Coordinates of C-alpha atoms and ligand atoms in Angstrom, one line a residue:
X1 CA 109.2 100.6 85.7
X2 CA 106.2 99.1 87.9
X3 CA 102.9 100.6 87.9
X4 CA 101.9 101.0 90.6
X5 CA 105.6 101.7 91.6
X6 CA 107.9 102.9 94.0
X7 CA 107.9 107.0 93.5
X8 CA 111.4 107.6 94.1
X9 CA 112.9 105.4 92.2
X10 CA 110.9 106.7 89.2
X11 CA 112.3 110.0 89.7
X12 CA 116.3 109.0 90.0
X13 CA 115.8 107.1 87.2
X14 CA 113.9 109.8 84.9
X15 CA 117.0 112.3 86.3
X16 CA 119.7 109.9 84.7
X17 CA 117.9 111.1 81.7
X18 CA 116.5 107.8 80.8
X19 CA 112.8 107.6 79.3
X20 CA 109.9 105.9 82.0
X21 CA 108.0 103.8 80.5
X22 CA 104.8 102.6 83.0
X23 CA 104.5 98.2 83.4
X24 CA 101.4 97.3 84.3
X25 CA 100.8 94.9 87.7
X26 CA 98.1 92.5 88.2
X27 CA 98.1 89.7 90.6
X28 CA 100.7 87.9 89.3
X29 CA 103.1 90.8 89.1
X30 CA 104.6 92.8 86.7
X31 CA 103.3 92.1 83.5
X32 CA 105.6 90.7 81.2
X33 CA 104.4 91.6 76.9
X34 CA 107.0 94.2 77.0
X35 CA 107.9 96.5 74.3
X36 CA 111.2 95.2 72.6
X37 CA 112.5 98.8 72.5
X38 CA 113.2 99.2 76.3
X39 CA 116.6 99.1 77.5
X40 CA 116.1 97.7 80.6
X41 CA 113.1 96.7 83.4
X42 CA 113.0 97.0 86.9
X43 CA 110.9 94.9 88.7
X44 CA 110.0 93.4 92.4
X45 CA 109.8 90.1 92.0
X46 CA 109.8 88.5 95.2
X47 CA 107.0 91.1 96.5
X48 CA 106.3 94.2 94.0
X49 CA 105.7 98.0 95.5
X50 CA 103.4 98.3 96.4
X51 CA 100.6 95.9 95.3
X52 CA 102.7 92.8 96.9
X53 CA 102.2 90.0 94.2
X54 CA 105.1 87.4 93.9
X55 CA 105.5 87.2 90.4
X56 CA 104.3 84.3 88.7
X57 CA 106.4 81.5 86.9
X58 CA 105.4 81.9 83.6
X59 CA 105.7 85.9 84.3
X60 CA 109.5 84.9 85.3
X61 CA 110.5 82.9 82.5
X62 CA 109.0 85.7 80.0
X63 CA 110.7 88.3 81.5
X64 CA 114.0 86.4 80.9
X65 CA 113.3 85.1 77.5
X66 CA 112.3 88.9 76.7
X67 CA 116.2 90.0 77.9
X68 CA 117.5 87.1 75.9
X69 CA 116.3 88.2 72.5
X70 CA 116.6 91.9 73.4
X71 CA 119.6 92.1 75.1
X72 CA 117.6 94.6 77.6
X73 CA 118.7 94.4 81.4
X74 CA 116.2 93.0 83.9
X75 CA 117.1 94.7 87.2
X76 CA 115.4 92.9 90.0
X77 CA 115.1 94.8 93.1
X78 CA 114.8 92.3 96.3
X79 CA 114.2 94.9 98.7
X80 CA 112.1 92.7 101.5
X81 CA 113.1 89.1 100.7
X82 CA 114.0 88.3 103.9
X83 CA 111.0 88.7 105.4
X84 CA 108.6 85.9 103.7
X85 CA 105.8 84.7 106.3
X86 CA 103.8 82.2 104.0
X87 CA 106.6 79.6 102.6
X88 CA 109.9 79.8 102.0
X89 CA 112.0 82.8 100.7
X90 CA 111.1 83.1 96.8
X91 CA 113.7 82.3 94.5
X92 CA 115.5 85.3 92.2
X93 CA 114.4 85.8 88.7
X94 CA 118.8 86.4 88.7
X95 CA 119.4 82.6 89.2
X96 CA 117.8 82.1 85.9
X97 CA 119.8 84.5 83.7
X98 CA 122.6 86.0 85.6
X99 CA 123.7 87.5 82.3
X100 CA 120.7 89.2 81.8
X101 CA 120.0 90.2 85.4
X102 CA 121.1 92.8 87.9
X103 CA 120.1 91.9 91.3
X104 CA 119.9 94.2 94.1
X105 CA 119.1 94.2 97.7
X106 CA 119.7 96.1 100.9
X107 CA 119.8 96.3 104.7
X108 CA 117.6 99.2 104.6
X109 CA 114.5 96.7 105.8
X110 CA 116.7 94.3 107.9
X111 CA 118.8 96.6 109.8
X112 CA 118.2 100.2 109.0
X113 CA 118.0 102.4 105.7
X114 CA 120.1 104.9 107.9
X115 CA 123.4 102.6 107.3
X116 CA 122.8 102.9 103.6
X117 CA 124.5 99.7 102.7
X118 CA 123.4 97.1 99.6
X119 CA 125.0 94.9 97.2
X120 CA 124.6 94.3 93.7
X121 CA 125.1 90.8 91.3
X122 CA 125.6 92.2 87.9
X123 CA 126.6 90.3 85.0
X124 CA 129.9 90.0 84.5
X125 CA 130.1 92.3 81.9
X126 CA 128.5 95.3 83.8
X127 CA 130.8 94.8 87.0
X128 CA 133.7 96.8 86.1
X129 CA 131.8 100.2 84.8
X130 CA 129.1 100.0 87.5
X131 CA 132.1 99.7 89.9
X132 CA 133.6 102.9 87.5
X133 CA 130.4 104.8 87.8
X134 CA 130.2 104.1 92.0
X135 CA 133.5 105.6 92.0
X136 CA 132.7 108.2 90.5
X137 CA 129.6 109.0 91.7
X138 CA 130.2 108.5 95.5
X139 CA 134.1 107.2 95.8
X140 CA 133.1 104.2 97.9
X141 CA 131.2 103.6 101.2
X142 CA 131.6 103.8 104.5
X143 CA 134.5 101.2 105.4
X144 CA 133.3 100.9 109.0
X145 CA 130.0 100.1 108.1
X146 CA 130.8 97.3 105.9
X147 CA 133.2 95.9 108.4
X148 CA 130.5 96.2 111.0
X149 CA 128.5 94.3 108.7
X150 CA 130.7 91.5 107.4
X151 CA 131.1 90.6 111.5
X152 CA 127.6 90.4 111.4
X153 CA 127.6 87.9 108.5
X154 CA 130.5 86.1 109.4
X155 CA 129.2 85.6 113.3
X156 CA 125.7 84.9 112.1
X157 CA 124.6 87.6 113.9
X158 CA 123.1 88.8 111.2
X159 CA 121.1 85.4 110.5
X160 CA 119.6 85.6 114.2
X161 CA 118.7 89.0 113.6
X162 CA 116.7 88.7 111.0
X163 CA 114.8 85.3 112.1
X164 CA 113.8 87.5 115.9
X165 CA 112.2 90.4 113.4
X166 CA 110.9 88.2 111.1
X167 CA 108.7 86.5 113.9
X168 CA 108.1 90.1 115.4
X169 CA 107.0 91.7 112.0
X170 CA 105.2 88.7 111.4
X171 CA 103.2 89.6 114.7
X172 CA 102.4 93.0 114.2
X173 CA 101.1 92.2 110.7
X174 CA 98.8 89.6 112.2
X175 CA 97.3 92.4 114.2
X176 CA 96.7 94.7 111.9
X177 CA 95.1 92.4 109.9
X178 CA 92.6 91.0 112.8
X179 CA 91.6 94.5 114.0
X180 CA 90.9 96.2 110.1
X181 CA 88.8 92.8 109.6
X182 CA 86.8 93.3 112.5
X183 CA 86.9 96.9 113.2
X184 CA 87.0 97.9 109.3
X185 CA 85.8 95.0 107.5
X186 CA 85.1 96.8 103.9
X187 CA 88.8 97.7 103.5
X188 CA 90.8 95.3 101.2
X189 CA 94.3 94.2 102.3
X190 CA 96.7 92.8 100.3
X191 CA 100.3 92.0 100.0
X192 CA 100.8 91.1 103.1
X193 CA 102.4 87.2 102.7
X194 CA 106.2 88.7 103.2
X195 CA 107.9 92.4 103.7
X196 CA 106.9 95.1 105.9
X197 CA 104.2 96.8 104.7
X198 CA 100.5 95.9 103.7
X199 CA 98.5 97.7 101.1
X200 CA 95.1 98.8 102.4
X201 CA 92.7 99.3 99.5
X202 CA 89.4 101.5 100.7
X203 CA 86.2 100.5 99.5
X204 CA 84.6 102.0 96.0
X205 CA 83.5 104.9 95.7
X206 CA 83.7 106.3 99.4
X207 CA 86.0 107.7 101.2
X208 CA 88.8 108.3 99.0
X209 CA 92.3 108.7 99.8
X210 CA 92.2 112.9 100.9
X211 CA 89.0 112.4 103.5
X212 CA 91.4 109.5 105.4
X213 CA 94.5 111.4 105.3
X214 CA 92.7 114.6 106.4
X215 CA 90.7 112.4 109.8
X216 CA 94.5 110.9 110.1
X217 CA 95.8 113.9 110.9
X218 CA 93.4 115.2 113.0
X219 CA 94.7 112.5 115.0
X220 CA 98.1 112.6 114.2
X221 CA 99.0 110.3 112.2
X222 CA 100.9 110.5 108.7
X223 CA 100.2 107.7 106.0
X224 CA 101.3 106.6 102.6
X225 CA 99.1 107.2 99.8
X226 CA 98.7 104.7 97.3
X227 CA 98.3 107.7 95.0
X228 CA 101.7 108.6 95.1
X229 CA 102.5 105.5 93.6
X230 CA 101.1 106.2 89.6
X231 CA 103.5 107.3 87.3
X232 CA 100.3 109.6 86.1
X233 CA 96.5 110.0 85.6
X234 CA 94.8 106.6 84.1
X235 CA 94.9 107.5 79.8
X236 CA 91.0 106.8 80.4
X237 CA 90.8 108.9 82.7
X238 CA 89.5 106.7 85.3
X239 CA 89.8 106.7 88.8
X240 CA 92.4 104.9 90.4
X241 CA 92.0 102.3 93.3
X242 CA 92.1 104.5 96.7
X243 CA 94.1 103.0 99.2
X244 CA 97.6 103.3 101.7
X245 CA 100.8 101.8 101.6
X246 CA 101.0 100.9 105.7
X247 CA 104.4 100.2 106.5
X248 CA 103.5 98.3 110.0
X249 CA 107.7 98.0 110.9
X250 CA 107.7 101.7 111.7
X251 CA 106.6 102.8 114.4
X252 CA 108.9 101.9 117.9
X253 CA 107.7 99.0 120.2
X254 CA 106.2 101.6 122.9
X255 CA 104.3 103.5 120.0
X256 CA 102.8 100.1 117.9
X257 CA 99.7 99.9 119.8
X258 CA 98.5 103.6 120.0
X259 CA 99.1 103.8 116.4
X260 CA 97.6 101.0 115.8
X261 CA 94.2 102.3 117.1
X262 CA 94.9 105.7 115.6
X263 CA 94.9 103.5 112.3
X264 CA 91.4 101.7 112.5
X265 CA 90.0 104.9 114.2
X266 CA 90.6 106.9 111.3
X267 CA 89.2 103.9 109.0
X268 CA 85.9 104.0 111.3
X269 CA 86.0 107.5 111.5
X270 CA 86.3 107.4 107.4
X271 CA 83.3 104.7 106.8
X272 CA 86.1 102.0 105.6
Ligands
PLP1 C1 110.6 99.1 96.3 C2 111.8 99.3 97.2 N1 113.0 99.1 96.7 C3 114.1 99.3 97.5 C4 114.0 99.8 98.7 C5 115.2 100.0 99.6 O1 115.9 101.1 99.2 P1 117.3 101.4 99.8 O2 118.1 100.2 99.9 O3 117.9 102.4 98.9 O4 117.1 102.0 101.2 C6 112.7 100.1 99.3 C7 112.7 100.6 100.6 O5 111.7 101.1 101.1 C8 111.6 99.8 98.5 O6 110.4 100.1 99.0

C-alpha cells in the first residue's frame, strides 16, 4: 500500500490478516520496483492519497507487466476521478489488464460517503467469490439506494451533477490556492490538478504539524495531518515532510469563507 497512504484503509486491510508492505510515492506516483512476493498492490492512480501525483506512463505499464509475471492483483482505487480540473479525466491502469486489475470507485466524493454505495470491475475470475464474500460479509446493499441511483444514471442526472460541482470545487480550490500564495507564500501546495483536497506542505524546519493544529484549534478549526498518513517512523529516522491533507469540499456553502480565513490565519499565525 501507498506511502504516504490513506490510514484507514491500511488498517482494514492489516485486520483481514494480510501483511502491509509500505510503496514508496514520488512525483510520478507510486513507485513501481515491486517485490515479486506481494500478493497484491493498491494504488491511486488517477490522483494518489494524499501526495496527488497521476501516475506516470511508464509507472503504469510496470505496474501491469509486474501483475503479468506475478500473477499479483493490482487494485486501483479511483476514488476522485471525476473531478479532473487540468485536462481530461485520466485513463484506468484497468483498461490495460482487466485480468490483472480490480477497479474500484464510489459516490462517496460525488454524491455523499453517507449513501455508501461503489462498484467494482474485477477480473472475471474474482467476480463470483468477491460477490460470495459481499454476501457474506454484509448480505447486499441498500436496494433503494441503488435504485435511487441507477435513475440518476439513467436520467443523466447524475452527469449534470457532477459537471455543477466540478466547476464549484474547481472554484473553491482556486481560492485557496490564491489566498495561501499571497497570505502564506512559504507553504507548498500540491495535488491540487483534480479531487477534493490539496496537500499543504509547511515550510522546513518551522512550524511543524502540532504548533498548526494546536493555533487551529484555538480557532476552531480541525485539520488533517499529513502525519497520519505514514505507515510508521522513516527506518532513518528522519523527519517526515510536515504538512495537511485540506479537504476544501467540506465545509457547507455558508461556512466556506469563514473557514477559509480560519485556514490562512492559522498559517500566518504559525509563520507558514
Ligand atoms: C484514497 C481514498 N480511497 C477511497 C475513498 C472513498 O472511500 P469510500 O468509497 O469507502 O467512502 C476515499 C475517500 O475519502 C479516499 O480518500
Amino acid at each position: 500500500m501507498e506511502e504516504p497512504g490513506h490510514p484507514f484503509h491500511r488498517e482494514l486491510v492489516r485486520r483481514t490478516g494480510h501483511r502491509v508492505v509500505p510503496v514508496p510515492v514520488d512525483d510520478r506516483g507510486a513507485r513501481t520496483d515491486l517485490p515479486a512476493a506481494l500478493a497484491a498492490v493498491v494504488v491511486t492512480p488517477a490522483h494518489q492519497y494524499p501526495g496527488g501525483a497521476t501516475l506516470h506512463p511508464e509507472r503504469r505499464r510496470a505496474l501491469v507487466e509486474w501483475a503479468r509475471a506475478t500473477g499479483g492483483l493490482v487494485i486501483e482505487d479511483d476514488y476522485d476521478g471525476e473531478f479532473r480540473y487540468d485536462r481530461q479525466p485520466v485513463g484506468a491502469v484497468q483498461g490495460m489488464a482487466p485480468e490483472s486489475v480490480a477497479y474500484l470507485g464510489s459516490v462517496s466524493k460525488t454524491l455523499a460517503p453517507a449513501l455508501r454505495l461503489g462498484w467494482m470491475v474485477l477480473p472475471a475470475a474474482l467476480v463470483g467469490p468477491v460477490a460470495e464474500e459481499k454476501l457474506f460479509a454484509d448480505t447486499h446493499t441498500a436496494s433503494l439506494a441503488q435504485l435511487a441511483l441507477a435513475d440518476l444514471l439513467t436520467s443523466h442526472a447524475y452527469d449534470r451533477h457532477v459537471r455543477a460541482a466540478r466547476l464549484r470545487y474547481r472554484r473553491r480550490r482556486d481560492e485557496l490556492t490564491a489566498r495561501l500564495r499571497t497570505e502564506a507564500p512559504r507553504v507548498r501546495v500540491t495535488g491540487i490538478a483534480a479531487g477534493l483536497h490539496a496537500l499543504l506542505l509547511l515550510p522546513e524546519p518551522d512550524p511543524d504539524e502540532g504548533t498548526v493544529l494546536d493555533i487551529a484549534a484555538g480557532r476552531g478549526l480541525a485539520l488533517q495531518p499529513l502525519g497520519d498518513h505514514w505507515h510508521a517512523p522513516d527506518d532513518a529516522g528522519h523527519r517526515r515532510p510536515q504538512g495537511f491533507v485540506i479537504g476544501y469540499s467540506t465545509p457547507a456553502e455558508h461556512a466556506w469563507s469563514a473557514t477559509l480565513d480560519a485556514l490562512v490565519a492559522t498559517l500566518h499565525a504559525a509563520g507558514a
